[in-house]
Amino acid sequence: MSLPPEKASELKQLIHQQLSKMDVHGRIREILADTIREELAPDQQQLSTEDLIKALRRRGIIDDVMKELNFVTDNVDQELPPSPKQPVCFTDKQSTLLRKTNIDPTRRYLYLQVLGGKAFLEHLQEPEPLPGQVCSTFTLCLHFRNQRFRSKPVPCACEPDFHDGFLLEVHRESLGDGTRMADSTTMLSISDPIHMVLIKTDIFGETTLVASYFLEWRSVLGSENGVTNLTVELMGVGTESKVSVGILNIKLEMYPTLTQTLSQEVVNTQLALERQKTAEKERLFLVYAKQWWREYLQIRPSHNSRLVKIFAQDENGVNRPVCSYVKPLRAGRLLDTPRQAARFVNVLGYERAPVIGGGGKQEQWCTLLAFLCRNKGDCEDHANLLCSLLLGYGLEAFVCVGTKAKGVPHAWVMTCGTDGTITFWESLTGHRYIHKPVNPAESPVAEQPKPLYPYRTIGCVFNHQMFLGNCQPSDSVEICVFDLNDESKWKPMSEEAIKSVCAPGATTSLPPFPPLCASTIDASVTSNEIEMQLRLLVSEHRKDLGLTTVWEDQLSYLLSPALASYEFERTTSISAGNEEFQDAIRRAVPDGHTFKGFPIHFVYRNARRAFATCLRSPFCEEIICCRGDQVRLAVRVRVFTYPESACAVWIMFACECAS
């Protein structure tokens, strides 16, 4: 069997690295010296290759090498783009790490290893989990140059046992890097950081954002042999952004090995220049923003009380221009329509930023990776993501900042049609509203459009290129005119100023947007699991009430079209299929019997939690606790999956009994 030249060189490199790690060359020299001294006659000064091989085999060196080079053929865990190269894998038994390579010799890769954690003091008293016991876990999520990775979950502990390796492609043709092999100087100009997000998942499946860290990887370019070890201190998020939560030990290694490394001084100088350039751009934008705000207040002093949001704090407590939280985002083949995108954003969980003590709402606009990895966030996170997706679909979309009823601050999305139609999109529910302004100059008896949306006031709108403050006499949404080109109604910021700090690559402090990942949930299996758990919970609940339970499988199956119809209506705003469902139910329920059904929708997959919520509804409790003659119960669960393993869970309880 012959190997192509690049595969042969790759294999030689792997074998050479393994031989160096085992110090085989040193052991061969020792055996060579011993053999010459012990086995050769004084007059014989030459040692043949056969003699040396025999000596190595006799001492067990060859057996040791063959044992260490244990080739395996399982699939690569990392989320890598398709490559014609087949993975070559080997097991390093000393470190118990399965290192898997999928290296194109014409590309540059960064191999990042997480070699354990320490000083996670919040988990100092955490007991050692027993085998098979469900426990809280840590998961590390990474994003680098349009590639995303996720570590294996490890039990939460003071010293969590992280041992994962990620092969990051530094030099990417798809990002316009060209086809030539990148040298150290070229890579030094790549300022994209490695964004690391640490997520904690508790025993109930609830996720918490623990830390968000931007790793500067280019120090490896000035390290000997292109290898460096780092100690990364992770800080908390939100109000705890100044508090250390733990330390990760990280090893960075360049593949193929760098033929020429840079001096550490050159690397440090480049990083310092980038920081200086970024700081200057941010300073100039701050000066401009202050001037803009002074001019805005001069128009009308009452503008001081309007929600005009120019900067917002991220999860690390860093103030960023709000325009940097939005960017056109394409979902590839994961989402087909803008309304489907709105449904996807809607099924991501809603959770206000946690705050210690009272004092109102804690501000925290999450970076996109932190929001997606946690799978839940505040209304601003949802609005930013929906606006980015709608921009990706070619719509003119803006995030609106204002208030709902009772003056509660809120963010939603607005799109402007080419015909002047203004549409509001509520990112938390997926609902859409057409805005028709009320004319305050009209006669009181004249019929005015009645607004259906929940929004009361609006202070500003923005996207990745524009920021406009509302300078109309009233900030009430219902009388607002959304002619964004009229500077007497909307005061714009300079697009050049916004571009200087918010355009991709404008500053090194901007976190790049990650791509969306396909769902890893099997909808059929998950639907079946939740349904079986609910049947068990219902049977136990009725048993406690002294009632027997008889399940009607055919009736359960007939509920499926209704659940599919409900989800279709949520996604498209079109109702379809109800006639067939109703006809099937009429045929299935015998004369003289009554049918009752109760559908409910969740965005989580915890059956026990869903059941407890259902029992709080008197309609559902009436079905579950139904008493009478010939009572037959049915339950149907249908899970609809979306990107990022988000899902819409529809449950329908039903019963039939003699009237």
XYZ file of C-alpha atoms in Angstrom:
659
model
C 0.000 0.000 0.000
C 1.389 3.426 -1.011
C 0.597 6.680 0.796
C 0.306 10.108 -0.845
C 3.314 12.363 -0.045
C 1.373 14.660 2.290
C -0.069 11.687 4.221
C 3.355 10.095 4.512
C 4.837 13.327 5.869
C 1.936 13.643 8.329
C 2.472 10.072 9.544
C 6.228 10.632 9.884
C 5.564 13.741 11.937
C 3.219 11.873 14.302
C 5.701 9.041 14.778
C 8.554 11.493 15.313
C 6.564 13.361 17.988
C 5.719 10.131 19.784
C 9.321 8.916 19.678
C 10.511 12.240 21.070
C 7.905 12.101 23.859
C 9.058 8.602 24.889
C 12.728 9.651 24.614
C 13.341 6.634 22.364
C 16.432 8.257 20.829
C 18.131 8.543 24.241
C 17.291 4.931 25.121
C 18.686 3.752 21.759
C 21.959 5.598 22.465
C 22.234 3.903 25.883
C 21.587 0.445 24.402
C 24.061 1.149 21.594
C 26.772 2.039 24.130
C 26.008 -1.060 26.251
C 26.006 -3.355 23.208
C 29.352 -2.063 21.947
C 30.865 -2.401 25.406
C 29.450 -5.844 26.294
C 28.962 -7.781 23.095
C 31.627 -6.696 20.582
C 35.092 -8.181 20.509
C 37.968 -5.706 21.030
C 39.067 -6.070 17.395
C 35.497 -5.586 16.000
C 34.494 -1.919 15.771
C 31.396 -2.104 13.506
C 27.846 -2.866 14.588
C 25.347 -3.936 11.906
C 21.705 -2.756 11.720
C 20.523 -6.324 12.381
C 22.563 -6.460 15.610
C 21.082 -3.186 16.806
C 17.473 -4.292 15.990
C 18.042 -7.533 17.904
C 19.327 -5.588 20.917
C 16.342 -3.195 20.828
C 13.875 -6.078 20.573
C 15.635 -7.957 23.399
C 15.393 -4.898 25.665
C 11.669 -4.422 24.823
C 12.047 -0.990 23.222
C 10.255 -1.911 19.977
C 7.360 -3.515 21.890
C 6.997 -0.362 24.012
C 6.804 1.867 20.935
C 4.214 -0.347 19.217
C 2.079 -0.426 22.371
C 2.166 3.376 22.635
C 1.183 3.863 18.969
C -2.330 2.480 19.386
C -4.295 3.653 16.330
C -8.038 4.092 16.646
C -10.682 4.887 14.077
C -13.539 6.665 15.806
C -14.909 9.980 14.562
C -13.470 13.350 15.414
C -15.346 15.131 18.208
C -14.509 18.677 17.184
C -16.954 20.597 15.050
C -14.618 20.841 12.053
C -15.531 21.701 8.491
C -15.648 18.765 6.043
C -12.157 17.802 4.932
C -10.901 15.288 2.401
C -8.208 14.264 4.891
C -8.989 11.174 6.969
C -8.298 11.523 10.711
C -5.170 9.869 12.070
C -5.525 9.205 15.785
C -3.315 7.826 18.477
C -3.619 7.217 22.182
C -1.088 8.625 24.621
C -1.516 6.249 27.562
C 0.640 8.290 29.921
C -1.741 11.286 29.867
C -4.897 9.220 29.125
C -5.806 11.822 26.480
C -7.146 10.722 23.122
C -5.475 13.157 20.759
C -7.133 13.254 17.364
C -5.668 15.050 14.403
C -7.234 15.950 11.116
C -4.436 18.058 9.745
C -4.093 19.419 6.256
C -0.299 19.987 5.928
C -0.954 23.210 3.966
C -2.947 24.756 6.828
C -2.049 26.232 10.201
C -3.761 24.840 13.302
C -3.727 25.737 16.964
C -4.142 22.786 19.301
C -5.659 24.031 22.565
C -5.631 21.634 25.500
C -7.473 22.284 28.751
C -5.491 20.407 31.388
C -7.669 20.731 34.449
C -8.979 23.519 36.641
C -8.390 24.674 40.197
C -9.534 27.200 42.809
C -13.241 26.972 41.938
C -13.849 27.851 45.586
C -17.631 27.994 45.336
C -17.501 24.196 44.988
C -15.003 23.634 47.804
C -17.524 21.632 49.865
C -18.938 19.770 46.859
C -19.097 16.034 47.721
C -17.510 13.522 45.349
C -20.323 12.222 43.075
C -21.069 8.519 43.388
C -20.936 6.362 40.225
C -24.144 6.870 38.242
C -25.287 9.749 40.457
C -26.689 12.830 38.696
C -24.669 15.912 39.634
C -24.090 19.489 38.517
C -21.595 19.814 35.660
C -19.307 22.357 34.006
C -19.130 22.654 30.210
C -16.601 24.803 28.382
C -17.710 26.321 25.051
C -15.253 27.862 22.569
C -15.566 30.038 19.476
C -12.686 30.946 17.178
C -12.867 32.229 13.599
C -16.304 30.798 12.785
C -15.568 27.446 14.516
C -17.364 26.286 17.635
C -16.393 23.604 20.130
C -17.835 22.164 23.320
C -16.030 20.178 25.999
C -17.317 17.039 27.686
C -19.350 17.890 30.827
C -17.321 17.388 34.017
C -18.675 17.255 37.585
C -18.538 20.586 39.426
C -15.677 20.536 41.916
C -13.053 22.780 43.448
C -10.614 21.236 40.936
C -12.800 20.228 37.953
C -11.288 17.450 35.854
C -11.182 19.214 32.472
C -9.121 17.199 29.992
C -10.088 18.183 26.473
C -8.271 19.110 23.298
C -9.582 21.343 20.501
C -8.005 21.641 17.056
C -8.597 25.219 15.883
C -7.953 26.152 12.279
C -6.065 29.456 12.340
C -5.614 29.885 8.600
C -8.993 29.714 6.841
C -9.602 30.050 3.105
C -13.314 30.712 3.760
C -12.349 33.874 5.694
C -10.269 35.192 2.799
C -6.870 34.072 4.104
C -5.760 32.755 0.699
C -4.226 29.405 -0.113
C -0.622 29.957 0.969
C 0.677 28.512 4.232
C 0.491 31.230 6.873
C 3.804 32.144 8.514
C 4.285 33.640 11.971
C 4.082 37.231 10.723
C 0.788 36.578 8.926
C -0.718 34.919 11.997
C 0.413 37.805 14.200
C -1.954 40.048 12.220
C -4.947 37.769 13.013
C -6.448 39.558 15.994
C -9.469 37.267 16.563
C -9.464 36.069 20.190
C -10.605 32.650 21.380
C -13.871 33.252 23.198
C -14.315 30.811 26.086
C -17.638 30.517 27.941
C -18.063 28.349 31.041
C -21.581 27.038 31.671
C -22.864 25.262 34.780
C -25.768 22.816 34.382
C -27.563 21.768 37.570
C -29.268 18.413 38.260
C -32.548 19.759 36.834
C -30.945 20.782 33.535
C -30.980 24.531 34.332
C -27.976 26.413 32.925
C -26.018 29.253 34.518
C -23.360 31.461 32.931
C -20.269 31.155 35.145
C -17.586 32.986 33.154
C -16.845 34.530 29.772
C -13.190 34.999 28.778
C -11.350 36.217 25.672
C -8.066 34.327 25.309
C -5.218 36.069 23.484
C -3.539 33.100 21.768
C -0.758 34.874 19.841
C 1.756 34.574 22.677
C 2.410 31.062 21.274
C 3.988 32.674 18.180
C 6.867 33.906 20.322
C 7.303 30.659 22.275
C 10.031 28.122 21.680
C 8.880 25.319 19.305
C 5.455 26.977 19.074
C 4.309 25.545 22.438
C 3.248 27.494 25.509
C 1.430 26.847 28.790
C -0.969 29.422 30.224
C -2.810 29.876 33.488
C -6.135 31.577 32.805
C -8.019 33.209 35.676
C -11.766 33.247 35.000
C -13.762 36.127 36.461
C -17.461 36.037 37.296
C -20.230 37.742 35.332
C -22.542 40.678 35.990
C -22.218 42.022 39.523
C -19.432 39.471 40.176
C -17.273 40.472 37.192
C -14.427 41.529 39.523
C -14.471 38.263 41.473
C -12.379 35.247 40.463
C -14.390 32.050 39.984
C -11.538 29.674 39.118
C -8.379 28.966 37.133
C -7.860 26.868 33.995
C -4.539 25.357 32.922
C -4.208 25.651 29.158
C -1.577 24.441 26.700
C -1.298 25.956 23.222
C 0.575 24.239 20.406
C 0.962 25.188 16.727
C 0.592 22.556 13.982
C 2.555 22.111 11.791
C 5.462 23.171 14.017
C 6.644 26.704 13.276
C 9.915 26.780 11.357
C 10.567 30.317 12.524
C 9.182 31.844 15.714
C 8.958 35.528 16.475
C 10.642 37.139 19.427
C 8.371 37.706 22.400
C 9.195 41.404 22.168
C 7.751 41.607 18.626
C 4.563 39.831 19.738
C 4.136 42.073 22.791
C 4.732 45.213 20.696
C 2.059 44.177 18.168
C -0.488 43.471 20.942
C 0.309 46.790 22.641
C -0.138 48.690 19.357
C -3.529 47.035 18.778
C -4.677 47.896 22.303
C -3.506 51.477 21.844
C -5.304 51.813 18.502
C -8.507 50.336 19.950
C -8.376 52.611 23.006
C -7.950 55.675 20.776
C -10.930 54.731 18.574
C -13.082 54.107 21.639
C -11.981 57.436 23.174
C -12.872 59.374 20.018
C -16.274 57.655 19.826
C -16.952 58.516 23.483
C -16.110 62.185 22.804
C -18.473 62.158 19.810
C -21.251 60.394 21.782
C -21.059 63.040 24.535
C -21.337 65.825 21.956
C -24.298 64.057 20.273
C -26.048 63.703 23.626
C -25.571 67.427 24.433
C -27.110 68.355 21.075
C -29.983 65.922 21.702
C -30.784 67.531 25.084
C -30.691 71.025 23.524
C -33.626 70.063 21.266
C -35.895 69.496 24.270
C -34.852 69.271 27.967
C -37.435 66.512 28.553
C -35.296 64.217 26.345
C -33.219 63.566 29.454
C -35.889 61.139 30.703
C -36.145 59.142 27.443
C -34.593 55.695 27.080
C -31.797 56.595 24.672
C -29.315 53.758 25.106
C -25.915 54.475 23.503
C -23.772 52.090 25.588
C -24.601 48.810 27.354
C -22.623 46.564 29.695
C -21.853 43.002 28.631
C -21.580 40.003 30.952
C -18.032 41.054 31.950
C -19.120 44.563 32.950
C -17.497 46.131 29.845
C -19.321 49.104 28.309
C -19.822 48.628 24.548
C -21.730 50.703 21.981
C -25.154 49.093 21.523
C -24.589 48.912 17.740
C -21.813 46.346 18.376
C -24.384 43.833 19.716
C -26.052 43.562 16.283
C -24.643 42.240 13.020
C -26.206 40.539 9.943
C -26.285 36.840 10.850
C -26.990 34.109 8.331
C -28.466 30.858 9.650
C -27.339 28.762 6.669
C -29.830 25.943 6.134
C -30.879 25.790 9.788
C -33.694 28.364 9.445
C -35.617 29.007 6.238
C -37.701 32.141 6.818
C -37.676 35.309 8.952
C -40.773 34.069 10.798
C -39.091 30.762 11.554
C -36.128 32.762 12.880
C -38.532 34.690 15.122
C -39.933 31.391 16.418
C -36.396 30.118 17.126
C -35.545 33.247 19.153
C -38.881 32.941 20.962
C -38.194 29.365 22.181
C -34.846 30.370 23.693
C -35.509 30.788 27.397
C -36.234 34.158 29.005
C -34.407 35.040 32.205
C -33.672 38.451 33.658
C -30.085 39.091 34.691
C -29.625 37.933 38.305
C -29.236 40.679 40.889
C -28.146 40.424 44.540
C -30.590 42.293 46.770
C -33.204 44.817 45.673
C -32.865 48.013 43.685
C -34.487 47.115 40.381
C -33.226 45.436 37.246
C -29.556 44.525 36.751
C -28.288 45.527 33.315
C -26.479 42.820 31.377
C -26.449 42.522 27.586
C -24.774 39.207 26.807
C -22.398 38.528 23.945
C -23.995 36.200 21.414
C -21.901 33.140 22.341
C -22.787 33.463 26.043
C -26.494 33.818 25.163
C -26.513 30.801 22.826
C -24.500 28.538 25.141
C -26.704 29.335 28.133
C -29.810 28.943 25.912
C -31.592 31.784 27.707
C -31.268 35.497 28.299
C -33.006 38.832 28.846
C -35.267 40.669 26.361
C -32.293 42.669 24.999
C -30.413 39.439 24.157
C -33.452 38.091 22.292
C -33.998 41.380 20.434
C -30.338 41.652 19.384
C -30.320 38.083 18.025
C -33.643 38.480 16.175
C -32.524 41.778 14.635
C -29.250 40.150 13.493
C -31.131 37.251 11.875
C -33.628 39.571 10.132
C -30.732 41.680 8.809
C -29.224 38.434 7.515
C -32.465 37.824 5.587
C -32.052 41.200 3.868
C -34.681 43.116 5.860
C -34.193 46.648 7.186
C -34.333 45.785 10.872
C -33.709 47.794 14.037
C -33.716 47.107 17.757
C -36.145 49.438 19.581
C -35.501 50.519 23.182
C -38.455 51.840 25.160
C -41.027 50.805 27.741
C -44.035 48.530 28.106
C -46.994 49.016 30.447
C -46.213 50.542 33.873
C -42.977 52.005 32.491
C -41.063 48.705 32.461
C -37.968 49.058 30.188
C -38.124 46.735 27.196
C -36.461 45.996 23.857
C -38.125 44.689 20.692
C -37.454 44.635 16.936
C -38.829 46.755 14.118
C -38.660 46.215 10.357
C -39.301 48.890 7.728
C -40.880 47.691 4.485
C -40.106 49.245 1.098
C -43.727 50.446 0.997
C -43.347 52.213 4.347
C -45.018 49.488 6.424
C -43.652 49.385 9.973
C -43.790 45.963 11.665
C -42.958 45.308 15.318
C -41.582 41.853 16.233
C -41.813 40.762 19.871
C -38.753 38.561 20.311
C -40.026 36.921 23.520
C -43.282 35.658 22.001
C -42.715 35.650 18.230
C -45.788 37.881 17.711
C -45.832 40.492 14.950
C -47.745 43.793 14.971
C -48.354 46.284 12.169
C -47.856 49.862 13.410
C -50.453 52.406 12.308
C -49.812 55.776 13.966
C -52.641 57.650 15.642
C -53.054 61.237 14.398
C -53.391 63.481 17.499
C -54.660 66.357 15.322
C -57.754 64.392 14.257
C -61.169 65.177 15.693
C -61.938 63.211 18.889
C -64.943 61.635 17.190
C -62.828 60.391 14.253
C -62.095 56.670 14.295
C -58.439 55.964 15.115
C -56.510 52.675 14.785
C -56.365 50.829 18.097
C -52.851 49.540 18.836
C -52.556 45.829 19.620
C -48.908 45.909 20.658
C -47.863 46.178 24.326
C -45.308 48.986 23.824
C -45.861 52.429 25.372
C -42.802 54.628 24.713
C -39.750 54.473 22.437
C -36.469 56.308 23.041
C -34.166 55.106 20.257
C -33.675 52.570 17.464
C -30.393 51.086 16.243
C -28.776 48.387 14.139
C -25.170 47.610 13.129
C -24.856 50.811 11.032
C -27.318 53.351 12.424
C -28.351 54.857 15.742
C -31.317 57.259 15.913
C -32.742 59.070 18.939
C -36.449 59.861 19.019
C -36.819 63.662 19.038
C -40.555 63.921 18.357
C -42.603 65.986 20.845
C -43.972 62.782 22.407
C -42.187 59.452 22.755
C -45.490 57.555 22.843
C -45.287 54.673 20.356
C -48.877 54.961 19.147
C -48.418 58.508 17.781
C -44.798 58.040 16.699
C -43.974 58.489 13.004
C -41.213 56.119 11.888
C -39.834 58.172 9.002
C -36.223 57.553 9.974
C -34.903 59.857 7.225
C -36.652 62.874 8.766
C -34.038 64.433 11.078
C -36.698 66.599 12.720
C -38.220 63.401 14.127
C -35.163 61.143 14.533
C -31.711 62.496 15.386
C -29.087 60.244 13.737
C -25.568 59.481 14.847
C -22.771 59.684 12.291
C -22.571 56.358 10.438
C -18.807 56.873 10.089
C -18.456 57.224 13.868
C -20.450 54.012 14.426
C -18.425 52.208 11.768
C -15.145 53.215 13.450
C -15.943 51.127 16.539
C -18.647 48.659 15.441
C -17.640 47.457 11.968
C -16.150 43.903 11.870
C -12.429 44.129 12.611
C -12.643 47.829 13.520
C -11.346 47.190 17.029
C -9.816 44.170 18.744
C -12.238 44.523 21.684
C -15.287 43.469 19.634
C -16.280 39.809 20.106
C -16.843 38.139 16.698
C -20.281 36.626 16.033
C -20.374 32.799 16.202
C -22.300 30.704 13.670
C -25.454 28.872 14.756
C -25.144 25.130 15.445
C -27.653 22.453 14.449
C -29.730 20.770 17.146
C -28.345 17.626 18.754
C -31.782 16.585 20.083
C -33.599 13.628 18.524
C -37.175 14.957 18.413
C -38.882 11.533 18.221
C -36.886 9.957 21.038
C -37.273 12.996 23.297
C -41.022 13.226 22.605
C -41.443 9.567 23.545
C -39.364 9.898 26.734
C -41.338 12.905 28.011
C -44.636 11.199 27.148
C -43.696 8.037 29.093
C -42.651 10.129 32.100
C -45.924 12.079 32.015
C -47.968 8.869 31.864
C -46.164 7.626 34.964
C -46.695 10.947 36.787
C -50.405 11.012 35.901
C -50.893 7.394 37.033
C -49.148 8.088 40.364
C -51.155 11.287 40.891
C -54.481 9.505 40.249
C -53.413 6.588 42.462
C -52.867 9.057 45.329
C -56.453 10.228 44.760
C -57.718 6.647 44.826
C -58.415 6.554 41.085
C -57.412 3.963 38.504
C -55.920 4.972 35.152
C -56.728 3.483 31.750
C -54.782 4.839 28.756
C -56.300 5.016 25.275
C -53.347 4.734 22.844
C -55.412 5.403 19.709
C -56.809 8.614 21.178
C -53.267 9.697 22.128
C -52.135 9.203 18.540
C -55.060 11.253 17.206
C -53.845 14.274 19.204
C -50.645 14.546 17.072
C -52.149 16.595 14.190
C -53.415 19.207 16.652
C -49.949 19.694 18.178
C -48.361 19.970 14.725
C -51.013 22.512 13.755
C -50.344 24.629 16.856
C -46.607 24.815 16.112
C -47.238 25.570 12.434
C -49.490 28.445 13.479
C -46.834 29.808 15.876
C -44.263 29.765 13.064
C -46.342 31.060 10.153
C -49.364 32.787 11.762
C -51.513 30.513 9.557
C -53.966 28.029 11.058
C -54.285 24.724 9.175
C -55.420 21.143 9.795
C -57.948 21.729 12.573
C -60.858 20.397 10.497
C -59.262 16.950 10.080
C -58.378 16.789 13.790
C -61.913 17.636 14.881
C -63.423 15.129 12.452
C -61.105 12.338 13.697
C -62.003 13.072 17.343
C -65.746 12.990 16.586
C -65.334 9.584 14.968
C -63.154 8.218 17.795
C -65.361 9.274 20.725
C -68.415 6.980 21.106
C -71.952 8.356 21.315
C -72.914 9.342 24.815
C -69.297 10.150 25.725
C -67.642 13.515 26.367
C -64.176 14.542 25.081
C -62.014 17.126 26.817
C -58.565 18.263 25.671
C -55.986 20.695 27.079
C -52.917 21.750 25.022
C -49.993 23.568 26.642
C -46.602 24.738 25.413
C -43.157 24.766 27.084
C -39.603 25.620 26.014
C -37.936 23.109 28.375
C -37.879 19.302 28.511
C -38.321 18.651 32.239
C -41.422 16.423 32.465
C -41.891 16.776 36.246
C -41.697 20.575 36.068
C -44.142 20.622 33.137
C -46.580 18.353 35.008
C -46.503 20.592 38.091
C -47.289 23.602 35.880
C -50.169 21.758 34.185
C -51.771 20.898 37.532
C -51.976 24.610 38.340
C -54.488 25.004 35.520
C -58.037 24.101 36.660
C -58.886 22.912 33.114
C -55.941 20.518 33.014
C -56.466 19.316 36.567
C -60.093 18.523 35.677
C -58.888 16.236 32.858
C -56.095 14.545 34.837
C -58.341 13.976 37.860
C -61.419 13.025 35.803
C -63.944 10.808 37.651
C -66.854 8.922 36.120
C -67.808 5.879 34.116
C -65.583 4.456 31.372
C -62.881 7.114 31.825
C -60.099 6.836 29.235
C -57.064 9.129 29.385
C -54.674 10.206 26.645
C -51.510 12.297 26.511
C -49.416 13.268 23.509
C -46.062 15.057 23.458
C -44.454 16.570 20.390
C -40.995 18.154 20.519
C -40.039 20.558 17.706
C -36.288 21.169 17.505
C -34.509 24.363 16.496
C -30.821 25.382 16.210
C -28.701 25.473 19.369
C -30.755 22.534 20.736
C -33.606 24.925 21.535
C -36.987 23.250 21.355
C -40.706 23.884 21.533
C -42.489 21.199 23.577
C -46.223 20.804 23.015
C -48.208 18.608 25.424
C -51.891 17.703 25.163
C -53.849 15.945 27.903
C -57.238 14.536 26.958
C -59.955 12.294 28.384
C -63.198 10.701 27.279
C -65.860 9.497 29.651
C -69.535 8.585 29.674
C -71.706 11.707 29.845
